[in-house]
Amino acid sequence: KKSLFSGMQATGTLHLGNYLGALKNWLEFEDEYECFYCVVDMHSITVRQDPAELRKKARNLLTLYIAAGLDPVKNCLYYQSHVSAHAELAWILNCFTYMGELNRMTQYKDKAAKHAQNINAGLFTYPVLMAADILLFQSDIVPVGEDQKQHLELTRDIAERFNKIYGDVFTIPEPYIKKTGARIMSLQEPTKKMSKSDENPNASIFLLDDTDTIIRKFKRAVTDSGNEIRYSEDKPGISNLIEIYSIAAGKSIEETEKEFEGKGYGEFKLAVGEAVAQMLKPIQERFAELSKDKEYIDSIIKNNAEKAEYFANKTLRKVQKKIGFPERI
Ligand code: TYM
């Protein structure tokens, strides 16, 4: 069976970009692939976190994975910090990654600018830990949003470099980035991507926002001074809303344009809000239910960590042997 890995940070609440760009797409792979979906709490500490909050957010994220429809028996849902092989392989891969490569990462540059008072070494080597995540599971594909593309390219470079020296140790992963939904934009500044760190709460739809909030945020969404509901580069606000609507309503971009031909922005925004609220409602209900069932979630956390560890250690042992670490007796 082929393998697949993806993950999300436990910081903040998931937003519509995380859902449409990644989580929603994850549902289609469980029969065809051995799937690993990680809550990457080790990545989260590259910026300061409140311990109690981090623990809570990590658990909520894992619960949301299930609430969104991932079957926790068919898919391995676990915390990165429960599988020490991530850290061990990351160290090894650090020694196969150049400073120059990491210096070129745009996400690092953005984050370093934002967290100027705490540009720690972890923030810099963040993409190497990500490469370790992916390569540990010999992943064939990695379903992510557009913003992770550069990290995926680095992962492939590191894997190819390693394989060239030691033989075929790692599967070279392919990014899986869908055409629609891969880059959902801010509702307030539609030339910027929707982001967890945005300070304006109206810029993002959070997965647990209630219906009224969702509709209000879409009503306030920044568009343009025109009146045509048409997908086009010079209409970033409307194009973003068309993209969101088309996924939420299960239609193509063209069908959406047709449906709203001649209609006003106000009517369209309301329809987008309603479609999104309707899409998220079952997830929210399931999330509320699951959150009450502590034992069930605990059992998933335990079983899946063991499963992930088993697969991860297979790769780690192989790597350790290849590079010349003494064998265990
Ligand atoms: P994170 O937590 O920032 O985002 C999780 C997923 O959501 C996607 N995404 C978006 N998609 C569309 N529009 C947006 N506005 C938007 N914002 C975010 C991201 O592309 C991602 O797929 N480094 C990763 C987590 C990670 C990972 C990995 C991913 C760690 N190890 C290994 C894949 C494989 C991150 O910070 O994602």
XYZ file of C-alpha atoms and ligand atoms in Angstrom:
366
model
C 0.000 0.000 0.000
C 1.211 3.515 -0.732
C 1.665 5.957 2.158
C 0.558 9.460 2.835
C 1.497 11.971 5.495
C 0.172 15.406 6.367
C -0.142 17.555 9.450
C -1.316 20.775 10.976
C -0.051 23.017 13.683
C -1.852 23.079 16.980
C -1.683 26.841 17.207
C -4.883 28.845 17.011
C -8.161 27.507 15.727
C -8.410 25.963 12.296
C -9.700 28.318 9.648
C -11.486 27.808 6.370
C -8.156 27.803 4.465
C -6.876 24.883 6.542
C -10.111 23.050 5.906
C -10.533 23.671 2.173
C -6.815 23.539 1.377
C -6.031 20.419 3.386
C -8.343 18.681 5.870
C -11.328 18.335 3.536
C -9.139 16.734 0.880
C -7.708 14.245 3.350
C -11.003 12.373 3.404
C -10.521 10.869 -0.037
C -7.420 8.783 0.628
C -8.210 6.349 3.431
C -8.927 3.332 1.245
C -6.074 3.709 -1.172
C -3.264 4.845 1.136
C -1.802 4.116 4.538
C -2.605 7.556 5.966
C -0.836 9.408 8.771
C -2.268 12.722 9.951
C -0.264 14.347 12.646
C -0.900 17.143 15.119
C 2.508 18.793 14.807
C 2.892 20.089 18.341
C 6.684 20.056 18.062
C 6.467 22.574 15.246
C 4.147 24.715 17.360
C 6.797 25.524 19.963
C 8.910 27.428 17.428
C 6.845 30.341 18.702
C 6.064 30.730 22.407
C 3.006 28.840 23.617
C 1.122 28.761 26.862
C 1.480 25.129 28.045
C -2.126 24.582 29.114
C -3.412 26.244 25.950
C -1.120 24.221 23.709
C -2.292 20.971 25.284
C -5.911 21.966 24.837
C -5.467 23.112 21.253
C -3.615 19.955 20.304
C -6.441 17.832 21.642
C -9.076 19.969 19.957
C -7.227 19.652 16.678
C -7.073 15.889 16.905
C -10.767 15.842 17.774
C -11.494 18.083 14.794
C -9.707 15.674 12.491
C -12.247 13.035 13.502
C -15.169 15.476 13.500
C -14.283 16.459 9.930
C -14.753 12.850 8.912
C -11.414 11.075 9.226
C -11.995 7.538 10.438
C -9.477 7.053 13.275
C -9.208 3.345 12.575
C -8.446 3.664 8.881
C -6.292 6.777 9.371
C -3.520 7.142 11.913
C -4.208 10.359 13.862
C -1.568 11.165 16.459
C 0.605 13.750 18.207
C 4.067 14.357 16.809
C 5.520 14.656 20.331
C 4.404 11.078 21.127
C 6.699 9.625 18.481
C 10.312 10.460 19.269
C 11.503 9.243 15.868
C 10.439 12.624 14.456
C 13.056 14.425 16.526
C 15.703 11.786 15.911
C 15.354 11.799 12.151
C 15.153 15.598 12.122
C 18.570 15.751 13.785
C 20.066 13.446 11.201
C 18.496 15.383 8.332
C 19.792 18.655 9.810
C 23.218 17.320 8.923
C 22.115 16.904 5.300
C 20.540 20.342 4.891
C 22.400 23.522 4.014
C 22.013 26.845 5.783
C 21.577 28.452 2.383
C 18.584 26.254 1.614
C 16.875 27.149 4.878
C 17.686 30.824 4.388
C 15.656 30.789 1.190
C 12.438 29.542 2.821
C 9.822 32.270 2.466
C 7.831 31.070 5.474
C 10.942 31.409 7.631
C 11.546 34.923 6.365
C 7.931 35.903 7.084
C 7.972 34.390 10.549
C 11.354 35.848 11.426
C 10.020 39.271 10.518
C 6.935 38.718 12.666
C 8.750 37.251 15.678
C 11.897 39.390 15.572
C 12.386 39.031 19.338
C 12.495 35.231 19.125
C 14.204 34.002 15.981
C 15.223 30.685 17.484
C 17.097 27.838 15.816
C 13.902 25.772 15.764
C 12.166 28.358 13.631
C 15.075 28.129 11.205
C 15.175 24.329 11.016
C 11.382 23.995 11.028
C 11.353 22.668 7.417
C 13.820 19.927 8.346
C 11.497 18.596 11.040
C 8.795 18.696 8.408
C 10.976 16.688 6.038
C 11.532 14.170 8.843
C 7.754 13.876 9.369
C 7.179 13.073 5.744
C 10.182 10.824 5.089
C 9.695 8.731 8.253
C 6.526 7.311 6.726
C 7.966 6.775 3.244
C 5.159 8.994 2.044
C 4.247 8.888 -1.614
C 2.037 11.940 -1.434
C 1.551 14.884 0.906
C -1.798 16.691 0.603
C -1.290 20.339 1.583
C -2.204 23.891 0.631
C -0.165 25.948 -1.774
C 1.892 27.647 0.969
C 3.669 24.388 1.812
C 4.980 23.814 -1.703
C 8.432 25.232 -1.041
C 8.834 23.045 2.056
C 7.869 20.020 0.002
C 10.493 20.841 -2.597
C 13.126 21.057 0.110
C 11.969 17.705 1.499
C 12.470 16.142 -1.915
C 15.926 17.693 -2.251
C 17.016 16.389 1.142
C 15.646 12.909 0.380
C 17.349 12.785 -3.009
C 20.629 13.949 -1.522
C 20.449 11.262 1.148
C 19.484 8.529 -1.316
C 22.362 9.450 -3.600
C 24.839 8.765 -0.817
C 23.212 5.783 0.902
C 21.025 4.105 -1.709
C 17.257 4.094 -1.897
C 16.350 4.784 1.709
C 13.542 7.306 1.299
C 10.527 7.412 -0.984
C 10.529 10.740 -2.817
C 7.203 12.401 -1.895
C 4.938 14.290 -4.281
C 2.941 17.274 -3.067
C -0.800 16.949 -3.644
C -2.216 20.425 -4.093
C -5.727 20.847 -5.448
C -6.533 23.504 -8.011
C -9.377 25.030 -6.037
C -9.058 25.758 -2.352
C -5.261 25.551 -2.199
C -4.939 29.222 -1.390
C -7.931 30.727 0.391
C -7.479 34.452 0.875
C -8.215 36.781 3.787
C -11.770 38.141 3.734
C -10.472 41.580 4.662
C -7.360 41.763 2.464
C -8.000 39.375 -0.413
C -4.452 39.667 -1.765
C -3.160 38.052 1.453
C -3.767 34.409 2.354
C -6.114 33.546 5.198
C -3.800 32.956 8.131
C -3.973 31.771 11.733
C -1.854 34.663 12.862
C -4.094 37.369 11.387
C -5.072 39.777 14.131
C -8.328 40.840 12.517
C -10.940 38.194 13.434
C -13.098 39.271 10.474
C -10.363 38.190 8.073
C -10.855 34.483 8.755
C -13.703 32.026 9.142
C -12.897 29.654 11.965
C -14.165 26.105 11.828
C -16.053 26.520 15.067
C -17.631 29.914 14.248
C -21.425 29.806 14.615
C -23.757 30.439 11.682
C -24.457 34.090 12.532
C -20.766 34.884 12.835
C -20.001 33.180 9.540
C -22.722 35.071 7.701
C -21.708 38.377 9.283
C -18.058 37.890 8.300
C -18.974 37.105 4.698
C -21.292 40.124 4.547
C -18.324 42.277 5.573
C -15.917 40.634 3.153
C -13.928 43.141 1.119
C -14.680 42.932 -2.611
C -14.339 45.633 -5.282
C -16.262 48.577 -6.666
C -17.639 46.621 -9.625
C -20.816 44.580 -9.750
C -19.933 41.486 -11.745
C -19.613 38.069 -10.111
C -16.801 36.807 -12.249
C -13.619 34.846 -11.469
C -10.686 36.955 -12.536
C -7.257 38.061 -11.373
C -8.272 41.690 -11.053
C -11.140 40.726 -8.741
C -9.328 38.958 -5.863
C -12.131 39.395 -3.310
C -14.943 38.119 -5.527
C -12.746 35.357 -6.957
C -11.961 34.145 -3.448
C -15.669 34.068 -2.599
C -16.462 32.235 -5.844
C -13.841 29.640 -5.006
C -15.162 29.183 -1.477
C -18.753 28.942 -2.665
C -17.968 26.484 -5.414
C -16.344 24.050 -2.968
C -18.953 24.532 -0.232
C -21.846 24.086 -2.672
C -20.124 21.343 -4.692
C -20.184 23.291 -7.963
C -17.607 24.331 -10.525
C -16.349 27.900 -10.853
C -18.305 28.266 -14.122
C -21.512 26.957 -12.587
C -21.132 29.429 -9.747
C -20.604 32.349 -12.127
C -23.706 31.283 -14.058
C -25.804 30.883 -10.932
C -25.078 34.455 -9.823
C -25.080 36.137 -13.207
C -26.783 39.502 -12.927
C -27.124 39.223 -9.142
C -25.703 41.704 -6.650
C -22.693 41.298 -4.352
C -24.927 41.426 -1.266
C -27.039 38.495 -2.348
C -23.956 36.539 -3.375
C -22.123 37.121 -0.094
C -25.156 35.917 1.841
C -25.306 32.756 -0.273
C -21.596 32.095 0.359
C -22.099 32.538 4.097
C -25.051 30.185 4.142
C -23.278 27.530 2.096
C -20.211 27.625 4.347
C -22.301 27.548 7.540
C -24.161 24.547 6.190
C -20.932 22.776 5.291
C -19.430 23.333 8.748
C -22.492 22.609 10.858
C -22.226 18.799 10.917
C -18.529 19.066 11.783
C -19.309 21.393 14.680
C -22.022 19.100 16.007
C -19.793 16.084 15.821
C -16.967 18.023 17.459
C -19.206 18.929 20.409
C -20.243 15.301 20.811
C -16.742 13.884 20.534
C -15.332 16.418 22.990
C -17.525 14.902 25.693
C -16.216 11.401 25.118
C -12.857 11.543 26.868
C -12.263 7.793 26.925
C -12.892 7.368 23.223
C -10.468 10.127 22.242
C -7.898 8.825 24.746
C -8.041 5.357 23.250
C -7.483 6.743 19.763
C -4.511 8.766 20.955
C -2.934 5.729 22.551
C -3.529 3.229 19.755
C -2.535 5.540 16.974
C 0.676 6.692 18.651
C 1.743 3.061 18.852
C 0.912 2.470 15.227
C 2.763 5.601 14.083
C 5.756 4.671 16.204
C 5.949 1.224 14.661
C 6.082 2.591 11.106
C 8.366 5.507 11.983
C 10.892 3.337 13.798
C 11.231 1.044 10.812
C 12.557 3.939 8.737
C 14.603 5.401 11.567
C 16.446 2.117 12.225
C 17.227 1.770 8.560
C 18.615 5.303 8.399
C 20.689 4.849 11.551
C 22.233 1.714 10.124
C 22.981 3.337 6.768
C 24.812 6.273 8.286
C 26.970 4.054 10.511
C 25.456 4.255 13.990
C 26.381 1.145 16.012
C 23.769 -1.589 15.867
C 21.670 -2.380 18.930
C 22.665 -5.607 20.576
P -0.419 24.845 8.903
O -0.821 24.344 10.243
O -0.011 26.262 8.769
O -1.592 24.612 7.873
C -2.239 23.350 7.766
C -2.649 23.098 6.316
O -3.519 24.146 5.859
C -3.032 24.677 4.637
N -3.364 26.117 4.586
C -4.109 26.686 3.616
N -4.701 26.179 2.520
C -5.410 27.022 1.739
N -5.546 28.346 2.014
C -4.973 28.902 3.093
N -5.137 30.196 3.342
C -4.209 28.063 3.964
N -3.519 28.273 5.108
C -3.015 27.081 5.472
C -1.539 24.450 4.697
O -0.965 24.457 3.408
C -1.461 23.088 5.353
O -1.635 22.056 4.415
N 4.210 23.144 8.261
C 2.819 22.776 8.201
C 2.467 21.599 9.067
C 3.301 20.398 8.830
C 3.210 19.509 7.717
C 4.204 18.528 7.929
C 2.404 19.484 6.595
C 4.283 19.943 9.628
N 4.842 18.802 9.099
C 4.403 17.515 7.021
C 2.602 18.448 5.689
C 3.590 17.474 5.887
C 1.981 23.954 8.643
O 2.426 24.810 9.373
O 0.696 23.910 8.272
